[in-house]
mmCIF file of C-alpha atoms in Angstrom:
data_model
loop_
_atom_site.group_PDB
_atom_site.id
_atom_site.type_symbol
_atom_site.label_atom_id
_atom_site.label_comp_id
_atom_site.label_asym_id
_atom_site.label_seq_id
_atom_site.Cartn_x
_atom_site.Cartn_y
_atom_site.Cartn_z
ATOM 1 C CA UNK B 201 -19.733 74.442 -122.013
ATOM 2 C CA UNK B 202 -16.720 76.860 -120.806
ATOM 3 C CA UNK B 203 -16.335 76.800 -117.070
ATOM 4 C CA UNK B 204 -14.817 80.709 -116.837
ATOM 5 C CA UNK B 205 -14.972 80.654 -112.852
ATOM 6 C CA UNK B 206 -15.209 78.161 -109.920
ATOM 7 C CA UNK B 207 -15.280 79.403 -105.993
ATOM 8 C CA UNK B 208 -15.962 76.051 -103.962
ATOM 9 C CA UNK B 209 -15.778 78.450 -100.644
ATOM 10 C CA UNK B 210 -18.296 80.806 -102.266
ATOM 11 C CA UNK B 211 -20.455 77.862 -103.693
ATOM 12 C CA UNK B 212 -20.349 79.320 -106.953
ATOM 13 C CA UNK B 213 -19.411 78.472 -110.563
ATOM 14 C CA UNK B 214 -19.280 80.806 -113.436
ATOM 15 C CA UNK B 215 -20.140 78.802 -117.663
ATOM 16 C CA UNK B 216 -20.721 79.830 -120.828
ATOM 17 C CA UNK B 217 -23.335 77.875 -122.429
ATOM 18 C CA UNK B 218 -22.244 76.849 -126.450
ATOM 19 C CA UNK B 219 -25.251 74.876 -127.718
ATOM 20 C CA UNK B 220 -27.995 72.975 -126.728
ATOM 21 C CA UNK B 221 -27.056 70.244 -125.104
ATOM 22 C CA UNK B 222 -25.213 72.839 -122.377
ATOM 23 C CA UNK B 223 -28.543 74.408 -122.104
ATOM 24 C CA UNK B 224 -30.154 71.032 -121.309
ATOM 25 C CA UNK B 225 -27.608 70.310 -118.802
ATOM 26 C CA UNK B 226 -28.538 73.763 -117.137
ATOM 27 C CA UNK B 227 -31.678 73.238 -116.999
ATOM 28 C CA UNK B 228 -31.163 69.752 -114.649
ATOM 29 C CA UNK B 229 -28.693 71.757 -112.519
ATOM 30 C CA UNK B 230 -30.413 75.062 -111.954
ATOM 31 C CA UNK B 231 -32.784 74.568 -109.077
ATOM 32 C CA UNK B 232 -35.458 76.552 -106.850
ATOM 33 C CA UNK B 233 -33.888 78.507 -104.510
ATOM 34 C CA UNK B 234 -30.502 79.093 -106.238
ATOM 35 C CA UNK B 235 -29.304 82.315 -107.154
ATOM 36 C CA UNK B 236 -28.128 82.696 -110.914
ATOM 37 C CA UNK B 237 -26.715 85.876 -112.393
ATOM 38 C CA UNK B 238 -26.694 86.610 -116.217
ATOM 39 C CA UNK B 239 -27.131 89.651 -118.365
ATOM 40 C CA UNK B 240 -30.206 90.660 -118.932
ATOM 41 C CA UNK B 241 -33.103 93.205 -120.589
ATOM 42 C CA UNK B 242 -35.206 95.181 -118.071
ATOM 43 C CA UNK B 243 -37.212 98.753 -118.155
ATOM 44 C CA UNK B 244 -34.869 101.062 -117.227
ATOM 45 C CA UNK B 245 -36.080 103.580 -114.057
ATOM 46 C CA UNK B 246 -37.243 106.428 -115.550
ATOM 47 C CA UNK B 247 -37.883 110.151 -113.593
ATOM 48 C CA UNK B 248 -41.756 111.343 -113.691
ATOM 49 C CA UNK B 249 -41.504 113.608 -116.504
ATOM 50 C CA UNK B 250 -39.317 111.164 -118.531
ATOM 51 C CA UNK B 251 -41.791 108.853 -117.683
ATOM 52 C CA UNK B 252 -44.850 111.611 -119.330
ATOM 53 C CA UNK B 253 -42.635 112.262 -122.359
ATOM 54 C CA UNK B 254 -42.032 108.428 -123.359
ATOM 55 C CA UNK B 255 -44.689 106.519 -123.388
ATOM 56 C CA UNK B 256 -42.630 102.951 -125.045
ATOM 57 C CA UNK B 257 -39.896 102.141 -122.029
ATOM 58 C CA UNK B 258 -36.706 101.752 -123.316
ATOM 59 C CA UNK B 259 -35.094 97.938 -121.911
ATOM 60 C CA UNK B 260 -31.517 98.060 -121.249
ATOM 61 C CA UNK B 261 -28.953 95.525 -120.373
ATOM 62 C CA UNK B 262 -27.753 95.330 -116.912
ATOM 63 C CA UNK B 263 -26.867 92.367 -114.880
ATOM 64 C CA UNK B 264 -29.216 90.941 -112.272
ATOM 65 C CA UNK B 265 -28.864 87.646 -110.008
ATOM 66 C CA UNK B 266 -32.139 85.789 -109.639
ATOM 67 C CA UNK B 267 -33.335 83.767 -106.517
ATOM 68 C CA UNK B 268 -34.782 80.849 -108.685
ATOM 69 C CA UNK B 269 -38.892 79.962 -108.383
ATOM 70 C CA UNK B 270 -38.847 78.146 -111.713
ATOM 71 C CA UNK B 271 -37.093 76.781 -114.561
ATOM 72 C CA UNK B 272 -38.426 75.685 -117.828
ATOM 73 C CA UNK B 273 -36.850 74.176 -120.504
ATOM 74 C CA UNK B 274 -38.678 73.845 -124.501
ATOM 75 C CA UNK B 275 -37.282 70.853 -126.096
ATOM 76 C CA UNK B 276 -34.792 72.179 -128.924
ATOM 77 C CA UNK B 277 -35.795 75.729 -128.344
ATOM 78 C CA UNK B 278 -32.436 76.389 -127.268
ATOM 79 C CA UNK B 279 -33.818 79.044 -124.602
ATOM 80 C CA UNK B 280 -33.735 78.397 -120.424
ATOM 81 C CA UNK B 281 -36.274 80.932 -119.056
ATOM 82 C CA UNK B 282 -35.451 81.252 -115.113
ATOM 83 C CA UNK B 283 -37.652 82.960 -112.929
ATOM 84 C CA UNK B 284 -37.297 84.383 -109.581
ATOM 85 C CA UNK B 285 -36.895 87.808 -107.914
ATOM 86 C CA UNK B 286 -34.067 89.958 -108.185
ATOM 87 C CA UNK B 287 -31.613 90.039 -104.903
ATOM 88 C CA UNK B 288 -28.960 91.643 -106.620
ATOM 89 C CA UNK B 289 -28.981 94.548 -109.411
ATOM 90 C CA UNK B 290 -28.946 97.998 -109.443
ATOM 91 C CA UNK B 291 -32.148 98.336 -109.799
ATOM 92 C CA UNK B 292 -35.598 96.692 -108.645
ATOM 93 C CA UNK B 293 -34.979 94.934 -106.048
ATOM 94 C CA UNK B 294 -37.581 92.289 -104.623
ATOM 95 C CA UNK B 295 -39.117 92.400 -108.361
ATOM 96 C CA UNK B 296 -39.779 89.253 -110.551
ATOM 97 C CA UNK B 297 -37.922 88.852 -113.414
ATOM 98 C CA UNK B 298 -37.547 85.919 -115.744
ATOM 99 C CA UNK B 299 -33.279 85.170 -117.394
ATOM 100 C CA UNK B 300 -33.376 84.119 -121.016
ATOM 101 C CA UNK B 301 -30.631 82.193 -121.133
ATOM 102 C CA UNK B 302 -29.670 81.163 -124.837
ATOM 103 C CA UNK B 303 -26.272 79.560 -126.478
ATOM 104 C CA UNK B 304 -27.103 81.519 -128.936
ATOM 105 C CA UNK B 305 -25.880 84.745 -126.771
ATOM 106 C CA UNK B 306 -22.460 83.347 -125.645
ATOM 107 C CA UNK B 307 -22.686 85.039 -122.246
ATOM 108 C CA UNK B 308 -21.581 84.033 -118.876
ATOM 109 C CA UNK B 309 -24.267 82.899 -115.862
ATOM 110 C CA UNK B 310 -22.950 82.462 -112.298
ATOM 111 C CA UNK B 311 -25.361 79.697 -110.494
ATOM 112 C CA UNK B 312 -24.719 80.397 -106.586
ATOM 113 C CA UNK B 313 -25.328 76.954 -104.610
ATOM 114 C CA UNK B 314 -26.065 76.050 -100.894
ATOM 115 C CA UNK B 315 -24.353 73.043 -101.734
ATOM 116 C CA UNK B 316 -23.053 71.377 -104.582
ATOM 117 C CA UNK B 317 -24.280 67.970 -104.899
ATOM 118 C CA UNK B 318 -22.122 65.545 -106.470
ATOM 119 C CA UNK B 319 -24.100 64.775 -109.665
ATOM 120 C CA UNK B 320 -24.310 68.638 -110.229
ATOM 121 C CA UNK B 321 -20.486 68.802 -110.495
ATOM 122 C CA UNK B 322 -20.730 65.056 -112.343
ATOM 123 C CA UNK B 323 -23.179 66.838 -114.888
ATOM 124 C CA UNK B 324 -20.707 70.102 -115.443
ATOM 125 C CA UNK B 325 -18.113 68.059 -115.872
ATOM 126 C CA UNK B 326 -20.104 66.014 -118.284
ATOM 127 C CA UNK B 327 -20.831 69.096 -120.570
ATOM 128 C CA UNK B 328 -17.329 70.734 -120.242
ATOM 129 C CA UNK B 329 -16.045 67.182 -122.090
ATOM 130 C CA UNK B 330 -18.882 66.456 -124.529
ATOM 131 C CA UNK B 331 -18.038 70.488 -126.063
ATOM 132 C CA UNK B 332 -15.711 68.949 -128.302
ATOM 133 C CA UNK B 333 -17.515 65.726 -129.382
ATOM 134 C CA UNK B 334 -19.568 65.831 -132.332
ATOM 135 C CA UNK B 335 -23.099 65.213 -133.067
ATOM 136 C CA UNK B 336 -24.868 62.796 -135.108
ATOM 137 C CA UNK B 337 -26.994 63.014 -137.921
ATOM 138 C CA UNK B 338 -29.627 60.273 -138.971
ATOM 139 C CA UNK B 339 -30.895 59.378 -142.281
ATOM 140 C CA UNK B 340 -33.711 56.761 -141.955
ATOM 141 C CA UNK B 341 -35.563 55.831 -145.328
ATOM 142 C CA UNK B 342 -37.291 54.003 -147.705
ATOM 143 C CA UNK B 343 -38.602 54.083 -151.284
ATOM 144 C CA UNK B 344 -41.332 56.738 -150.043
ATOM 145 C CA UNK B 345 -39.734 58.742 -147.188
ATOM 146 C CA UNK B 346 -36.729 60.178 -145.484
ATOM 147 C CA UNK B 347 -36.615 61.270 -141.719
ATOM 148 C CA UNK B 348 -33.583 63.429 -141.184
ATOM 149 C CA UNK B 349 -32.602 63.962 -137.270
ATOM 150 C CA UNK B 350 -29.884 64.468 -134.983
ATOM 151 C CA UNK B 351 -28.958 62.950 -132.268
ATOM 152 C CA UNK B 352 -27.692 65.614 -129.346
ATOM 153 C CA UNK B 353 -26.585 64.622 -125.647
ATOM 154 C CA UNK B 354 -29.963 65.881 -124.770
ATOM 155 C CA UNK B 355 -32.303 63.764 -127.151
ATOM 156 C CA UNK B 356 -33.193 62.881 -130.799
ATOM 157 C CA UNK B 357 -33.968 66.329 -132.754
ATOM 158 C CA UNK B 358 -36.083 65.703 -136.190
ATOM 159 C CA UNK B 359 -35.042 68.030 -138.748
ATOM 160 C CA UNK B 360 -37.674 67.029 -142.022
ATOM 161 C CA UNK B 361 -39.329 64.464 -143.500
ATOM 162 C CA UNK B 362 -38.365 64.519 -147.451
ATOM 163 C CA UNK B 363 -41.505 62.264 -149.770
ATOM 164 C CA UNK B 364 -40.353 60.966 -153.048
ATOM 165 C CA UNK B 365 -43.138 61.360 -154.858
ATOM 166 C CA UNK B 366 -42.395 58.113 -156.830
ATOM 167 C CA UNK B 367 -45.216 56.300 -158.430
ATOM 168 C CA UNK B 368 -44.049 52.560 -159.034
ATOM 169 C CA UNK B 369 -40.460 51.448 -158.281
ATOM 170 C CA UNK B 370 -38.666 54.888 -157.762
ATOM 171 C CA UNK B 371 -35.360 53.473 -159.389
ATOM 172 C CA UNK B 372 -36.969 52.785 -162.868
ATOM 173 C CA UNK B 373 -37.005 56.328 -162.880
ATOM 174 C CA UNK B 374 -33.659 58.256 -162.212
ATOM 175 C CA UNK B 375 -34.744 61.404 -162.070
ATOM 176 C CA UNK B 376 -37.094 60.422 -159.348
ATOM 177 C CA UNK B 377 -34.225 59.216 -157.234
ATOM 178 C CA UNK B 378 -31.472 62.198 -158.029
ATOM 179 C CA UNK B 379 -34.871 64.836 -157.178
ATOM 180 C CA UNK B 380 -35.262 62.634 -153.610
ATOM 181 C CA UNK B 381 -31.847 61.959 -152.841
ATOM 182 C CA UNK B 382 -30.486 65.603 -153.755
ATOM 183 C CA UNK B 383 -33.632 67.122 -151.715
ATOM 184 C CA UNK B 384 -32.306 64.682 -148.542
ATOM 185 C CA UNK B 385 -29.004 66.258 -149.172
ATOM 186 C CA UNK B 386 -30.189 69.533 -149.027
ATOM 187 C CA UNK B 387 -31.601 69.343 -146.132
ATOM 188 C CA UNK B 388 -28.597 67.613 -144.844
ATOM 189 C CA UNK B 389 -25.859 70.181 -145.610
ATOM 190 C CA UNK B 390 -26.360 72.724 -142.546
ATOM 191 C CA UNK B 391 -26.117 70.226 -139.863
ATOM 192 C CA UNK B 392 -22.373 68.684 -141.654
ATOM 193 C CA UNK B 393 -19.177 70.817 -141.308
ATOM 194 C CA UNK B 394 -17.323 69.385 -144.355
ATOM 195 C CA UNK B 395 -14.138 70.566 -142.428
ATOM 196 C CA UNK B 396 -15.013 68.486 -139.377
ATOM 197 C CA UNK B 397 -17.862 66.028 -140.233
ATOM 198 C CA UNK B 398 -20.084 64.403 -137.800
ATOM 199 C CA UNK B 399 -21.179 60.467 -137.839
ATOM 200 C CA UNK B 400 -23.679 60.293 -140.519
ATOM 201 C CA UNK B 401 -25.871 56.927 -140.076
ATOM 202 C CA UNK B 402 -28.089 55.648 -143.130
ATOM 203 C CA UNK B 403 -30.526 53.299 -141.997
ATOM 204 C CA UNK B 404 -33.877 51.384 -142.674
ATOM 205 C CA UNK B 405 -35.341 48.526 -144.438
ATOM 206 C CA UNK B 406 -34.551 47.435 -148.285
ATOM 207 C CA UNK B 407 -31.917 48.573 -150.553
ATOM 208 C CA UNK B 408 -32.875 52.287 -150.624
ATOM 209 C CA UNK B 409 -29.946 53.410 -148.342
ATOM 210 C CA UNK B 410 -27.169 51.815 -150.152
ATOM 211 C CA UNK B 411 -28.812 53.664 -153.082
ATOM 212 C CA UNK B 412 -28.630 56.955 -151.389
ATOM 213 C CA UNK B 413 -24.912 56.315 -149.884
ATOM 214 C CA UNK B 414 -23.875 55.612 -153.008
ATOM 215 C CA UNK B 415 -25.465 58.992 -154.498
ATOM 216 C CA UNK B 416 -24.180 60.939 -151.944
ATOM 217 C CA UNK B 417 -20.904 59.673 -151.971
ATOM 218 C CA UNK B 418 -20.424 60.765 -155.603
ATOM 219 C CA UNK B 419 -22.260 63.708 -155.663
ATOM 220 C CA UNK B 420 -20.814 65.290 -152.450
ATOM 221 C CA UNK B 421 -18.177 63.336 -151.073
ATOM 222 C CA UNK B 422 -17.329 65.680 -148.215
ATOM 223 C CA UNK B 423 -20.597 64.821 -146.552
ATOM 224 C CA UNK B 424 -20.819 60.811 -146.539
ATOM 225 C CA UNK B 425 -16.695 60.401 -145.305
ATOM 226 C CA UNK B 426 -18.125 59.716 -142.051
ATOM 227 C CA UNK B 427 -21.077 57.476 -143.372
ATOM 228 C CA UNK B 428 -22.594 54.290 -141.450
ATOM 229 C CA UNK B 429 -24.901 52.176 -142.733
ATOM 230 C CA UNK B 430 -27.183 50.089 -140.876
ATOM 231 C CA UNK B 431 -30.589 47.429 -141.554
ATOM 232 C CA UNK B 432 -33.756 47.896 -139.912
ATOM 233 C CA UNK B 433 -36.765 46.638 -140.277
ATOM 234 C CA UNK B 434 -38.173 50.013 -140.198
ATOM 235 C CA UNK B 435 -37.799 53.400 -141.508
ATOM 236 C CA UNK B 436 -38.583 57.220 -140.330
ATOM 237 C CA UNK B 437 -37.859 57.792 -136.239
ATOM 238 C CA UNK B 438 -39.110 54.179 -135.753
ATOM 239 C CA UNK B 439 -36.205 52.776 -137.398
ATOM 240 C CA UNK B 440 -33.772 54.875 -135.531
ATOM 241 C CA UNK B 441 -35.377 53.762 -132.147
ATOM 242 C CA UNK B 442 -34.787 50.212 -133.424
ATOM 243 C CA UNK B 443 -31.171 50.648 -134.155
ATOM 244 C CA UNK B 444 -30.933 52.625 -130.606
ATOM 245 C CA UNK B 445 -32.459 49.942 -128.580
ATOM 246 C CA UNK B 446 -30.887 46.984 -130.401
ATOM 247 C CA UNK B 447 -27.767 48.070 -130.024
ATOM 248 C CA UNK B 448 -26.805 48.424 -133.685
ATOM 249 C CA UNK B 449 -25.243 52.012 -133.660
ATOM 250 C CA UNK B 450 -23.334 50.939 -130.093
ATOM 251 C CA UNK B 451 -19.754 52.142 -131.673
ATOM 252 C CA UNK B 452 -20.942 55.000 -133.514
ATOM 253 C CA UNK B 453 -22.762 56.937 -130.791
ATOM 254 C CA UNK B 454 -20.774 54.881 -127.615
ATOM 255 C CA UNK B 455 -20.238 58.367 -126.202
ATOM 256 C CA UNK B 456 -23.771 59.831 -126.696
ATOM 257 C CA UNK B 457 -25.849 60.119 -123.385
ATOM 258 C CA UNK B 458 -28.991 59.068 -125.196
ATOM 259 C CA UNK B 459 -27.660 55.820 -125.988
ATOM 260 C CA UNK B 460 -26.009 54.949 -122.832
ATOM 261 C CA UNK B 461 -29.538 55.818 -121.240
ATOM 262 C CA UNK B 462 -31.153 53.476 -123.455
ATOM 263 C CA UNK B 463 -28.436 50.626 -123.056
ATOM 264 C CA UNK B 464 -29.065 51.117 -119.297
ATOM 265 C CA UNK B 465 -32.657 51.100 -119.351
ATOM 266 C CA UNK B 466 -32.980 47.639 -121.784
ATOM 267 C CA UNK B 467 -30.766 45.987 -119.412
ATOM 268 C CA UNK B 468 -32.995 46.927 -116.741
ATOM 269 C CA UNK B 469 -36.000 45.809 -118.873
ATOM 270 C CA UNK B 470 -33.435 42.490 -119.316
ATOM 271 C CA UNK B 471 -33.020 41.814 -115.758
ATOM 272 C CA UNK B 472 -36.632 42.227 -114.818
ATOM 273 C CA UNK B 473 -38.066 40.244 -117.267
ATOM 274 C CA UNK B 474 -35.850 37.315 -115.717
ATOM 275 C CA UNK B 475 -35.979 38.290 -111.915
ATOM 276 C CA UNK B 476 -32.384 38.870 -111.868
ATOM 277 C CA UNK B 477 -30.404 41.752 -110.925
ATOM 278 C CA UNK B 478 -32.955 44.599 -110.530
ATOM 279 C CA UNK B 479 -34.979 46.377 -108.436
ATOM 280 C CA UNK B 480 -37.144 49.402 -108.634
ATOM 281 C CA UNK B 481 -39.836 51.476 -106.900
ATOM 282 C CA UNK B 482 -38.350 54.284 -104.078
ATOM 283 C CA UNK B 483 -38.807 51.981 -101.208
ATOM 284 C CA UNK B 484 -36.905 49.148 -102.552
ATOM 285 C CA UNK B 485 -34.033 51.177 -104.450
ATOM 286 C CA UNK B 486 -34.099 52.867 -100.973
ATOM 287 C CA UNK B 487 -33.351 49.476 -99.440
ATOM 288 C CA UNK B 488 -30.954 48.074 -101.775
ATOM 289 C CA UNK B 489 -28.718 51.006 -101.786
ATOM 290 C CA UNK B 490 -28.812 50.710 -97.994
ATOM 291 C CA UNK B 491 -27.560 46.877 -98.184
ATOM 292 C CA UNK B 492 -24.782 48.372 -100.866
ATOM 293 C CA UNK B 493 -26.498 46.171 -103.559
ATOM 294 C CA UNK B 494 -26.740 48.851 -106.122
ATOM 295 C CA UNK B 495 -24.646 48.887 -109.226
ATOM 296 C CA UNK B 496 -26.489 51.890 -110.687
ATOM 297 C CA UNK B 497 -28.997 53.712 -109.550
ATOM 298 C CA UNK B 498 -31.161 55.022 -112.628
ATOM 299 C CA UNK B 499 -33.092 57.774 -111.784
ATOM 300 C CA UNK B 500 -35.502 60.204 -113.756
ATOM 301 C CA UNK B 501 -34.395 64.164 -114.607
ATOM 302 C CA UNK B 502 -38.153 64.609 -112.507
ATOM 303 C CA UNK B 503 -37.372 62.657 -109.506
ATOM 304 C CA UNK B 504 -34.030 64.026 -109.634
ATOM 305 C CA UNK B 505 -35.284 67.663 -108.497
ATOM 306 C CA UNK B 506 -37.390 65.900 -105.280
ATOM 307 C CA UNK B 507 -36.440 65.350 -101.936
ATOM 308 C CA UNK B 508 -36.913 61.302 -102.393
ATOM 309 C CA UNK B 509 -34.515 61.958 -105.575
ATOM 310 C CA UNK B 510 -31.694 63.834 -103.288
ATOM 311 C CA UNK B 511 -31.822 61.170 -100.848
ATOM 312 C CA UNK B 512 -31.135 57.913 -103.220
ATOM 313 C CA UNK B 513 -28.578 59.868 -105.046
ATOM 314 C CA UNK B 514 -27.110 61.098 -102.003
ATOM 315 C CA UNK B 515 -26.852 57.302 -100.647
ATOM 316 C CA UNK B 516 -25.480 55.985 -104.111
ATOM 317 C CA UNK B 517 -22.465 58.148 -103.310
ATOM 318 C CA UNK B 518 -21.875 56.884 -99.992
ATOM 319 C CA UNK B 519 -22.673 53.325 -100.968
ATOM 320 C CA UNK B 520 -20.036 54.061 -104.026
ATOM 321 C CA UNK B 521 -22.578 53.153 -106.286
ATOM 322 C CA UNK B 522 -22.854 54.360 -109.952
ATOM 323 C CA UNK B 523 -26.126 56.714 -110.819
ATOM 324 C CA UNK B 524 -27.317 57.902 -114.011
ATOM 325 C CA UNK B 525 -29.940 60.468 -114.137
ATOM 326 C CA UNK B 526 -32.321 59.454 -117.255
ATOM 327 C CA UNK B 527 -33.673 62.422 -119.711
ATOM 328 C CA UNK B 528 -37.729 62.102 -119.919
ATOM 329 C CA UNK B 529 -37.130 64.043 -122.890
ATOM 330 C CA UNK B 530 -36.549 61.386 -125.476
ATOM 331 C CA UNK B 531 -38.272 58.129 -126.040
ATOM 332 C CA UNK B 532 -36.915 55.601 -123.690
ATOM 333 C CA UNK B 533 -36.677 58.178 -121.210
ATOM 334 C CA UNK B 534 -40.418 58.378 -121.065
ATOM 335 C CA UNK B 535 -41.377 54.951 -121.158
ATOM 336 C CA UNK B 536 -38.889 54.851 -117.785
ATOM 337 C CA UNK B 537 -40.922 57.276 -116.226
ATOM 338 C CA UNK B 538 -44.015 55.622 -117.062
ATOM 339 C CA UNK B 539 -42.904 52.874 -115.341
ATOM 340 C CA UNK B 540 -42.362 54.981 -112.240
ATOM 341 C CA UNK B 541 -38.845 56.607 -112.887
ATOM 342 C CA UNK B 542 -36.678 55.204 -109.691
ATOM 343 C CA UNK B 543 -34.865 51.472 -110.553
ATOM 344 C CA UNK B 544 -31.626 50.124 -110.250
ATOM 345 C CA UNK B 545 -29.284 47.348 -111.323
ATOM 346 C CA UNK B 546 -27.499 45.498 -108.830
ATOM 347 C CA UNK B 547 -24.151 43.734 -107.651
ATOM 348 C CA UNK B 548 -25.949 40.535 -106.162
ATOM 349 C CA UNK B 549 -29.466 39.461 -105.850
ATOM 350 C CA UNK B 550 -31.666 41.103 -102.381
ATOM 351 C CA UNK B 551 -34.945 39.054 -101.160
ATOM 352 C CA UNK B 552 -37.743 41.040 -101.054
#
């Protein structure tokens, strides 16, 4: 994300959005009752005799700034619709209208703030310095099946599932295994800038990824230089779960916000399981922030967006405690909400 203009008097900040991870971040900063400002596509007035001689309106860029009612974000769609009515325009006022805001576009929005809350800024900040840091791309197989999926700041992506089609032991056939392994590769090539690769992780159970690094590695070298290989007990999205919440890929995706959420969220699991340094539930976080107990407030993207959500986070900052808003979007993330989405870790233990 490009940061092209930012008036702290005005309470506004002007980005360009680059992928889809700066969409995602949008989405959890954009709020009801903000106004945002982007190009746009609308009916253009027409006069009444226009009007009679065209009956297909014409839609015509202009720029209009939105006072927000809703946001939605599809997972991996790459699209923000915003809805609201237009305040400012030259056209339409009072109307609803609904921003498509894409990467894709590469155009400026201006979000226009009553305030700025500190883990808005936190969260720009957040996307201008993950821009430059690269993805990474999963491999997780077996002798029957590769899953192929990337792992983004804003949750794992699946690409394809390649089948072998083996009958038997797939290496006493090596055309079975160059057909499997080249089809993997295939499928891998769009997601790997040979000029600047990305952290490519081979993982599962068996000897079947040392097979394919080994393929790979001879048949298109510029692809596996960044190669990591990792055991688990299972293959497909499961395995790449495993390796998530075990830790194994720690060094490889350290900087990823996925598995920092999941790290967070297994020590939570860790200190509750041994009535240690945790608490959770809104009325106890509530009280343990007050006390200054909190290490880290954890905090779901849903309750984020609430009143109760405002409030902790606003304490955390005044208690200098650490918060990290966790994405429901990927796996981990979910299972946190289930368990009610408000929890934190803390400095020393609280009685109840």
């Amino acid at each position: 994300m490009k940061i092209t203009k930012q008036d702290a008097k005005n309470g506004l900040i002007s980005v360009i959005p680059e992928n889809l991870d700066d969409i995602w971040h949008l989405h959890n900063i954009i709020q009801e009752g903000d106004l945002v400002t982007g190009l746009t596509y609308r009916t253009a007035e027409k006069k009444a005799d226009e009007e009679a001689r065209s009956k297909k309106a014409d839609k015509k860029p202009m720029v209009l700034g939105i006072r927000v009612e809703k946001v939605a974000f599809h997972e991996f769609s790459d699209r923000l619709r915003i809805q609201g009515t237009i305040e400012e325009g030259p056209q339409d006022l009072g109307s609803h209208h609904t921003l498509n805001i894409s990467a894709e576009d590469h155009n400026y929005i201006t979000i226009k703030k009553e305030e700025w809350k500190a883990h808005h800024l936190q969260r720009i900040k957040e996307a201008v310095d993950q821009s430059s840091k690269p993805h990474v791309v999963f491999v997780s197989l077996d002798e029957d099946t590769a899953t192929i999926a990337i792992l983004h700041q804003s949750g794992l992506q699946k690409i394809a599932d390649v089948e072998s089609h083996r009958s038997g032991k797939m290496y006493d056939s090596s055309d079975v295994s160059s057909t499997y392994f080249g089809e993997i590769i295939s499928v891998l090539k769009p997601f790997i800038v040979p000029e600047e690769p990305c952290p490519l992780v081979i993982l599962g159970p068996g000897f079947t990824r040392e097979h394919f690094s080994n393929y790979g590695k001879e048949k298109q070298p510029d692809l596996f230089s960044k190669q990591h290989l990792i055991a688990t007990g299972n293959a497909g999205l499961n395995g790449i779960q495993e390796a998530l919440k075990m830790g194994l890929a720690d060094q490889i995706v350290k900087d990823n916000r996925v598995a920092l959420e999941t790290q967070h969220i297994n020590s939570l699991m860790e200190e509750i399981k041994k009535d240690g340094l945790a608490t959770y539930g809104f009325d106890q976080v509530k009280a343990a922030l007050n006390t200054g107990a909190v290490e880290r407030l954890l905090i779901s993207d849903q309750h984020a967006k609430t009143k109760d959500g405002e409030h902790l986070l606003d304490l955390a900052q005044k208690t200098h405690s650490n918060w990290t808003i966790i994405n429901t979007q990927h796996e981990t993330g979910k299972a946190f909400q289930g368990m009610g989405g408000i929890a934190a870790l803390l400095r020393f233990k609280i009685s109840n």
